[in-house]
Short mmCIF file of C-alpha atoms in Angstrom, two decimals:
data_model
loop_
_atom_site.label_atom_id
_atom_site.label_comp_id
_atom_site.label_asym_id
_atom_site.label_seq_id
_atom_site.Cartn_x
_atom_site.Cartn_y
_atom_site.Cartn_z
CA UNK U 1 -155.75 60.79 82.37
CA UNK U 2 -157.72 59.24 79.59
CA UNK U 3 -156.80 62.01 77.33
CA UNK U 4 -153.28 61.75 78.21
CA UNK U 5 -152.98 58.14 77.46
CA UNK U 6 -154.67 58.84 74.12
CA UNK U 7 -152.01 61.42 73.39
CA UNK U 8 -149.25 59.30 74.29
CA UNK U 9 -150.62 56.26 72.31
CA UNK U 10 -151.01 58.53 69.25
CA UNK U 11 -147.37 59.92 69.54
CA UNK U 12 -146.15 56.47 69.75
CA UNK U 13 -148.06 55.22 66.80
CA UNK U 14 -147.22 58.36 64.71
CA UNK U 15 -143.52 57.87 65.60
CA UNK U 16 -143.75 54.00 64.56
CA UNK U 17 -145.53 55.02 61.26
CA UNK U 18 -142.68 57.78 60.57
CA UNK U 19 -139.58 55.63 61.12
CA UNK U 20 -139.26 54.52 57.42
CA UNK U 21 -139.53 58.33 56.63
CA UNK U 22 -136.93 59.11 59.21
CA UNK U 23 -134.54 56.65 57.54
CA UNK U 24 -135.05 58.22 54.09
CA UNK U 25 -135.12 62.04 55.28
CA UNK U 26 -132.16 61.63 57.29
CA UNK U 27 -130.08 60.27 54.48
CA UNK U 28 -131.55 62.50 51.81
CA UNK U 29 -131.30 65.46 54.06
CA UNK U 30 -127.54 64.67 54.59
CA UNK U 31 -127.27 64.50 50.76
CA UNK U 32 -128.83 67.98 50.53
CA UNK U 33 -126.60 69.43 53.25
CA UNK U 34 -123.43 67.96 51.63
CA UNK U 35 -124.42 69.29 48.34
CA UNK U 36 -125.20 72.80 49.74
CA UNK U 37 -122.03 72.79 51.76
CA UNK U 38 -119.97 71.80 48.84
CA UNK U 39 -121.28 75.05 46.99
CA UNK U 40 -120.26 77.21 49.87
CA UNK U 41 -123.36 77.67 51.84
CA UNK U 42 -123.04 76.79 55.44
CA UNK U 43 -125.15 74.82 57.82
CA UNK U 44 -127.55 77.77 58.62
CA UNK U 45 -128.61 77.77 54.94
CA UNK U 46 -129.50 74.12 55.30
CA UNK U 47 -131.47 74.90 58.32
CA UNK U 48 -133.26 77.87 56.87
CA UNK U 49 -134.21 76.18 53.47
CA UNK U 50 -135.46 73.03 55.33
CA UNK U 51 -137.56 74.98 57.84
CA UNK U 52 -139.12 77.40 55.19
CA UNK U 53 -139.13 75.47 51.77
CA UNK U 54 -139.33 71.91 53.23
CA UNK U 55 -139.60 70.06 50.00
CA UNK U 56 -136.96 67.52 49.23
CA UNK U 57 -136.49 67.39 45.58
CA UNK U 58 -137.11 70.96 45.17
CA UNK U 59 -134.30 71.70 47.73
CA UNK U 60 -131.94 69.77 45.59
CA UNK U 61 -132.86 71.75 42.65
CA UNK U 62 -132.64 74.97 44.68
CA UNK U 63 -128.75 74.20 45.38
CA UNK U 64 -128.03 74.59 41.64
CA UNK U 65 -130.34 77.60 41.43
CA UNK U 66 -128.65 79.30 44.27
CA UNK U 67 -125.10 78.45 43.26
CA UNK U 68 -125.75 79.47 39.76
CA UNK U 69 -127.27 82.74 40.61
CA UNK U 70 -130.70 82.08 38.90
CA UNK U 71 -133.09 84.85 38.26
CA UNK U 72 -136.21 85.24 40.34
CA UNK U 73 -138.39 84.32 37.50
CA UNK U 74 -136.67 81.21 36.59
CA UNK U 75 -136.39 80.02 40.15
CA UNK U 76 -140.19 80.80 40.38
CA UNK U 77 -141.07 78.68 37.35
CA UNK U 78 -138.92 75.96 38.30
CA UNK U 79 -140.68 75.72 41.66
CA UNK U 80 -144.02 75.62 40.04
CA UNK U 81 -142.98 72.71 37.88
CA UNK U 82 -141.27 70.65 40.39
CA UNK U 83 -143.86 71.27 43.27
CA UNK U 84 -147.26 71.41 41.30
CA UNK U 85 -147.87 67.69 42.42
CA UNK U 86 -148.41 69.08 45.98
CA UNK U 87 -151.73 70.63 44.66
CA UNK U 88 -152.93 66.79 44.12
CA UNK U 89 -152.20 66.24 47.85
CA UNK U 90 -154.17 69.22 48.97
CA UNK U 91 -157.17 67.93 46.80
CA UNK U 92 -156.82 64.56 48.50
CA UNK U 93 -156.71 65.86 52.01
CA UNK U 94 -159.27 68.71 51.62
CA UNK U 95 -162.01 67.09 53.82
CA UNK U 96 -159.70 65.65 56.47
CA UNK U 97 -157.55 68.80 56.85
CA UNK U 98 -160.47 71.15 56.85
CA UNK U 99 -161.60 69.40 59.97
CA UNK U 100 -158.41 69.86 61.57
CA UNK U 101 -158.79 72.95 63.61
CA UNK U 102 -155.98 75.29 64.51
CA UNK U 103 -153.31 72.82 63.35
CA UNK U 104 -154.63 73.06 59.82
CA UNK U 105 -152.11 75.81 58.36
CA UNK U 106 -149.09 73.81 59.64
CA UNK U 107 -150.52 70.47 58.32
CA UNK U 108 -151.06 71.99 54.88
CA UNK U 109 -147.47 73.75 55.04
CA UNK U 110 -145.94 70.27 55.79
CA UNK U 111 -147.72 68.17 53.39
CA UNK U 112 -144.66 66.64 51.46
CA UNK U 113 -144.54 63.50 49.46
CA UNK U 114 -143.63 61.43 52.45
CA UNK U 115 -146.17 62.98 54.88
CA UNK U 116 -148.92 62.64 52.38
CA UNK U 117 -148.08 58.88 51.99
CA UNK U 118 -148.53 58.54 55.80
CA UNK U 119 -151.70 60.51 56.02
CA UNK U 120 -153.59 59.73 52.73
CA UNK U 121 -154.90 56.32 53.52
CA UNK U 122 -154.06 55.97 57.17
CA UNK U 123 -156.52 53.55 58.81
CA UNK U 124 -156.07 54.49 62.54
CA UNK U 125 -156.85 51.91 65.19
CA UNK U 126 -159.24 52.52 68.25
CA UNK U 127 -157.75 54.85 70.84
CA UNK U 128 -155.74 57.06 68.39
CA UNK U 129 -156.48 60.71 67.91
CA UNK U 130 -156.68 61.36 64.20
CA UNK U 131 -155.87 65.06 64.22
CA UNK U 132 -152.99 64.61 66.58
CA UNK U 133 -151.74 61.77 64.35
CA UNK U 134 -151.57 64.08 61.37
CA UNK U 135 -149.90 66.76 63.46
CA UNK U 136 -147.17 64.29 65.03
CA UNK U 137 -146.47 62.76 61.76
CA UNK U 138 -145.92 65.94 60.01
CA UNK U 139 -143.92 67.47 62.74
CA UNK U 140 -141.70 64.40 63.20
CA UNK U 141 -141.01 64.19 59.51
CA UNK U 142 -139.94 67.88 59.36
CA UNK U 143 -137.65 67.29 62.53
CA UNK U 144 -135.93 64.37 60.57
CA UNK U 145 -135.47 66.41 57.51
CA UNK U 146 -134.06 69.61 59.42
CA UNK U 147 -131.78 67.46 61.43
CA UNK U 148 -130.45 65.38 58.48
CA UNK U 149 -129.71 68.40 56.31
CA UNK U 150 -127.85 70.24 59.12
CA UNK U 151 -125.88 67.02 59.83
CA UNK U 152 -124.94 66.95 56.21
CA UNK U 153 -123.73 70.52 55.98
CA UNK U 154 -121.75 70.16 59.31
CA UNK U 155 -120.33 66.54 58.97
CA UNK U 156 -121.40 65.07 55.71
CA UNK U 157 -117.98 64.58 54.44
CA UNK U 158 -116.69 62.55 57.54
CA UNK U 159 -119.43 59.87 57.49
CA UNK U 160 -117.46 56.56 57.87
CA UNK U 161 -119.54 54.23 55.82
CA UNK U 162 -120.73 54.05 52.46
CA UNK U 163 -124.35 54.92 52.24
CA UNK U 164 -124.61 54.57 48.35
CA UNK U 165 -128.22 53.30 47.78
CA UNK U 166 -129.72 53.99 51.23
CA UNK U 167 -132.09 56.54 49.64
CA UNK U 168 -133.87 53.42 48.26
CA UNK U 169 -135.85 53.58 51.72
CA UNK U 170 -138.04 56.21 50.11
CA UNK U 171 -138.73 54.01 47.12
CA UNK U 172 -139.44 51.11 49.45
CA UNK U 173 -141.79 52.94 51.58
CA UNK U 174 -143.92 54.03 48.44
CA UNK U 175 -144.01 50.46 47.34
CA UNK U 176 -145.20 49.22 50.75
CA UNK U 177 -147.96 51.93 50.80
CA UNK U 178 -148.82 50.80 47.25
CA UNK U 179 -149.25 47.29 48.30
CA UNK U 180 -151.16 48.23 51.37
CA UNK U 181 -153.81 50.34 49.22
CA UNK U 182 -153.82 47.59 46.83
CA UNK U 183 -155.02 45.03 49.41
CA UNK U 184 -157.34 47.50 50.94
CA UNK U 185 -159.79 47.57 47.78
CA UNK U 186 -160.90 45.44 45.08
CA UNK U 187 -161.02 48.34 42.68
CA UNK U 188 -157.61 48.52 41.12
CA UNK U 189 -158.46 50.88 38.32
CA UNK U 190 -156.91 54.07 39.93
CA UNK U 191 -153.66 52.24 41.16
CA UNK U 192 -153.22 50.77 37.77
CA UNK U 193 -153.98 53.81 35.89
CA UNK U 194 -151.42 55.76 38.02
CA UNK U 195 -148.64 53.39 37.16
CA UNK U 196 -149.36 52.88 33.57
CA UNK U 197 -149.94 56.58 32.78
CA UNK U 198 -146.64 57.53 34.65
CA UNK U 199 -144.56 54.77 32.94
CA UNK U 200 -145.88 55.61 29.53
CA UNK U 201 -145.14 59.46 30.30
CA UNK U 202 -141.72 58.47 31.47
CA UNK U 203 -140.94 56.61 28.07
CA UNK U 204 -142.39 59.57 26.04
CA UNK U 205 -141.11 62.64 27.88
CA UNK U 206 -138.00 61.36 29.63
CA UNK U 207 -136.86 61.42 33.28
CA UNK U 208 -136.82 65.13 33.77
CA UNK U 209 -140.06 66.06 32.11
CA UNK U 210 -142.66 63.26 32.71
CA UNK U 211 -144.15 64.45 36.00
CA UNK U 212 -146.52 67.11 34.67
CA UNK U 213 -147.80 65.14 31.64
CA UNK U 214 -148.30 62.26 33.96
CA UNK U 215 -150.41 64.30 36.33
CA UNK U 216 -152.57 65.69 33.65
CA UNK U 217 -153.07 62.23 32.18
CA UNK U 218 -153.90 60.80 35.71
CA UNK U 219 -156.43 63.59 36.24
CA UNK U 220 -158.01 63.07 32.81
CA UNK U 221 -158.11 59.35 33.31
CA UNK U 222 -159.81 59.72 36.80
CA UNK U 223 -162.28 62.06 35.31
CA UNK U 224 -163.03 59.64 32.37
CA UNK U 225 -163.32 56.71 34.92
CA UNK U 226 -165.65 58.57 37.10
CA UNK U 227 -168.79 57.15 35.72
CA UNK U 228 -167.42 53.63 35.73
CA UNK U 229 -165.94 53.82 39.39
CA UNK U 230 -169.04 55.31 40.70
CA UNK U 231 -171.62 53.54 38.52
CA UNK U 232 -173.21 50.21 39.25
CA UNK U 233 -170.74 48.45 36.77
CA UNK U 234 -167.84 49.40 38.86
CA UNK U 235 -166.60 47.72 42.05
CA UNK U 236 -166.77 50.39 44.81
CA UNK U 237 -163.52 51.65 46.20
CA UNK E 1 -122.70 90.25 50.28
CA UNK E 2 -124.93 90.89 47.12
CA UNK E 3 -124.59 87.07 46.44
CA UNK E 4 -126.17 86.30 49.88
CA UNK E 5 -128.99 88.86 49.49
CA UNK E 6 -129.75 87.20 46.07
CA UNK E 7 -129.71 83.80 47.56
CA UNK E 8 -131.96 84.79 50.43
CA UNK E 9 -134.57 86.40 47.86
CA UNK E 10 -134.29 83.06 45.93
CA UNK E 11 -135.01 81.03 49.16
CA UNK E 12 -138.02 83.34 49.90
CA UNK E 13 -139.46 82.92 46.46
CA UNK E 14 -139.08 78.97 46.31
CA UNK E 15 -140.53 78.79 49.89
CA UNK E 16 -143.38 81.17 48.97
CA UNK E 17 -144.45 79.44 45.67
CA UNK E 18 -144.25 75.95 47.44
CA UNK E 19 -146.50 77.25 50.36
CA UNK E 20 -148.89 78.83 47.85
CA UNK E 21 -149.03 75.50 45.73
CA UNK E 22 -149.78 73.54 49.11
CA UNK E 23 -152.45 75.94 50.18
CA UNK E 24 -154.04 76.43 46.68
CA UNK E 25 -156.71 73.58 47.00
CA UNK E 26 -157.74 74.82 50.34
CA UNK E 27 -158.06 78.37 49.31
CA UNK E 28 -159.99 77.53 46.12
CA UNK E 29 -162.38 75.22 47.87
CA UNK E 30 -162.85 77.09 50.94
CA UNK E 31 -166.53 77.09 51.08
CA UNK E 32 -166.98 73.41 50.15
CA UNK E 33 -165.75 71.50 47.08
CA UNK E 34 -167.90 70.31 44.31
CA UNK E 35 -168.66 66.60 44.11
CA UNK E 36 -166.09 65.95 41.29
CA UNK E 37 -163.38 67.39 43.47
CA UNK E 38 -164.34 65.16 46.40
CA UNK E 39 -164.45 62.18 44.07
CA UNK E 40 -160.95 63.14 42.97
CA UNK E 41 -159.87 63.23 46.51
CA UNK E 42 -161.04 59.83 47.07
CA UNK E 43 -159.44 58.11 43.92
CA UNK E 44 -156.14 60.27 43.48
CA UNK E 45 -154.33 58.68 46.48
CA UNK E 46 -154.44 55.33 44.82
CA UNK E 47 -153.01 56.68 41.39
CA UNK E 48 -150.54 59.21 43.02
CA UNK E 49 -148.82 56.54 45.14
CA UNK E 50 -148.39 54.64 41.86
CA UNK E 51 -146.97 57.91 40.26
CA UNK E 52 -144.40 58.33 43.23
CA UNK E 53 -143.26 54.74 42.92
CA UNK E 54 -142.44 55.66 39.27
CA UNK E 55 -141.16 58.95 40.12
CA UNK E 56 -138.59 57.34 42.48
CA UNK E 57 -137.43 55.00 39.87
CA UNK E 58 -137.34 57.54 37.03
CA UNK E 59 -133.74 57.28 36.45
CA UNK E 60 -133.43 53.61 36.02
CA UNK E 61 -132.08 52.63 32.62
CA UNK E 62 -132.76 49.16 31.31
CA UNK E 63 -130.29 49.54 28.43
CA UNK E 64 -127.09 50.14 30.34
CA UNK E 65 -125.43 49.96 33.64
CA UNK E 66 -127.02 47.31 35.63
CA UNK E 67 -130.20 47.26 33.47
CA UNK E 68 -132.26 48.07 36.39
CA UNK E 69 -131.72 44.53 37.93
CA UNK E 70 -130.99 45.98 41.41
CA UNK E 71 -134.26 47.90 41.38
CA UNK E 72 -136.45 45.00 39.99
CA UNK E 73 -135.00 42.68 42.52
CA UNK E 74 -135.26 45.01 45.51
CA UNK E 75 -138.87 46.23 44.68
CA UNK E 76 -139.94 42.49 43.93
CA UNK E 77 -138.50 41.62 47.38
CA UNK E 78 -140.34 44.58 49.26
CA UNK E 79 -143.53 43.51 47.56
CA UNK E 80 -143.09 39.81 48.40
CA UNK E 81 -141.99 40.56 51.95
CA UNK E 82 -144.87 42.91 52.53
CA UNK E 83 -147.44 40.63 51.24
CA UNK E 84 -146.13 37.86 53.52
CA UNK E 85 -145.44 39.71 56.77
CA UNK E 86 -147.30 43.01 56.39
CA UNK E 87 -144.63 44.77 58.48
CA UNK E 88 -143.78 48.23 56.98
CA UNK E 89 -140.51 48.59 58.91
CA UNK E 90 -139.36 44.97 57.93
CA UNK E 91 -140.09 45.44 54.30
CA UNK E 92 -138.46 49.00 54.03
CA UNK E 93 -135.32 47.94 55.98
CA UNK E 94 -134.76 44.62 54.34
CA UNK E 95 -135.48 45.92 50.73
CA UNK E 96 -133.13 49.00 51.48
CA UNK E 97 -130.40 46.65 52.60
CA UNK E 98 -130.85 44.49 49.59
CA UNK E 99 -130.55 47.31 47.29
CA UNK E 100 -127.47 48.65 48.96
CA UNK E 101 -125.72 45.48 48.84
CA UNK E 102 -126.63 45.15 45.15
CA UNK E 103 -125.45 48.59 44.10
CA UNK E 104 -122.42 48.56 46.21
CA UNK E 105 -121.07 45.03 46.04
CA UNK E 106 -122.62 43.22 43.02
CA UNK E 107 -123.04 45.64 40.15
#
């Protein structure tokens, strides 16, 4: 009885936490499905890709790769460039996910930008099963994504209202998490570094090429700041 | 048919590499991670969420179109609302609605 109520509470908590992602994923998924259908790939392609690739921005890129008949090598390189940021997420979740038991492989597989944002700094209240929270959030998010992309492929063109701008939900979610992380600590150096380095790289390298230099820059900055952040002079995280 | 086969191979390649990238840290540091890596795991979330915010806004242009006014106003609203109410759903919903009105009806 006790265990069942913890499970239920955890599911409820995970569902609530995932609602902003639901809004974003259903919409972005629909957009992806519409695009794919437009290039002549039916709904089962949308389902297949959302189940196996499960990486939002990469799937948008993949539509062009598929439709343009890209070579295997160029598709592989593109995937590395677009998705290398996921290595960061793994580094961050090493300790937590290594303790996750048999769910670990799925948790790692499903670690998208949005799922990462919900698990990386989650402070769970009493009575919530941490491992199950990770599992439920990961599963729910992938469901939203798969359902959204299939809806897009099947019925995307008949959606009756203008949804232009609704994908801002994702941006808003990241901003909210940024604010929450900001309030959680007095040490703002990592957060400020992340923003400043990314903006500088965006200005220097342009919208399509800034992510990799930004990641290298952030990694370098964190290592340079290590002594300060861990030393007596720095405020603790 | 040939086209379908090639597309299937591409999907498999993209999926395989994405999975590999996600598993990489766990494979490399299977038998415990060095202190520096654990330190990175602690500080990176703060920096990466900042990076993701910039990533979402990467196509905003301050020189043409609406000069990024829709984005600035909506992000500002999300921050203010969240500082005030601390309700994630409310902040995301109101911020998104504000952005949709701005891009559809105003600019």
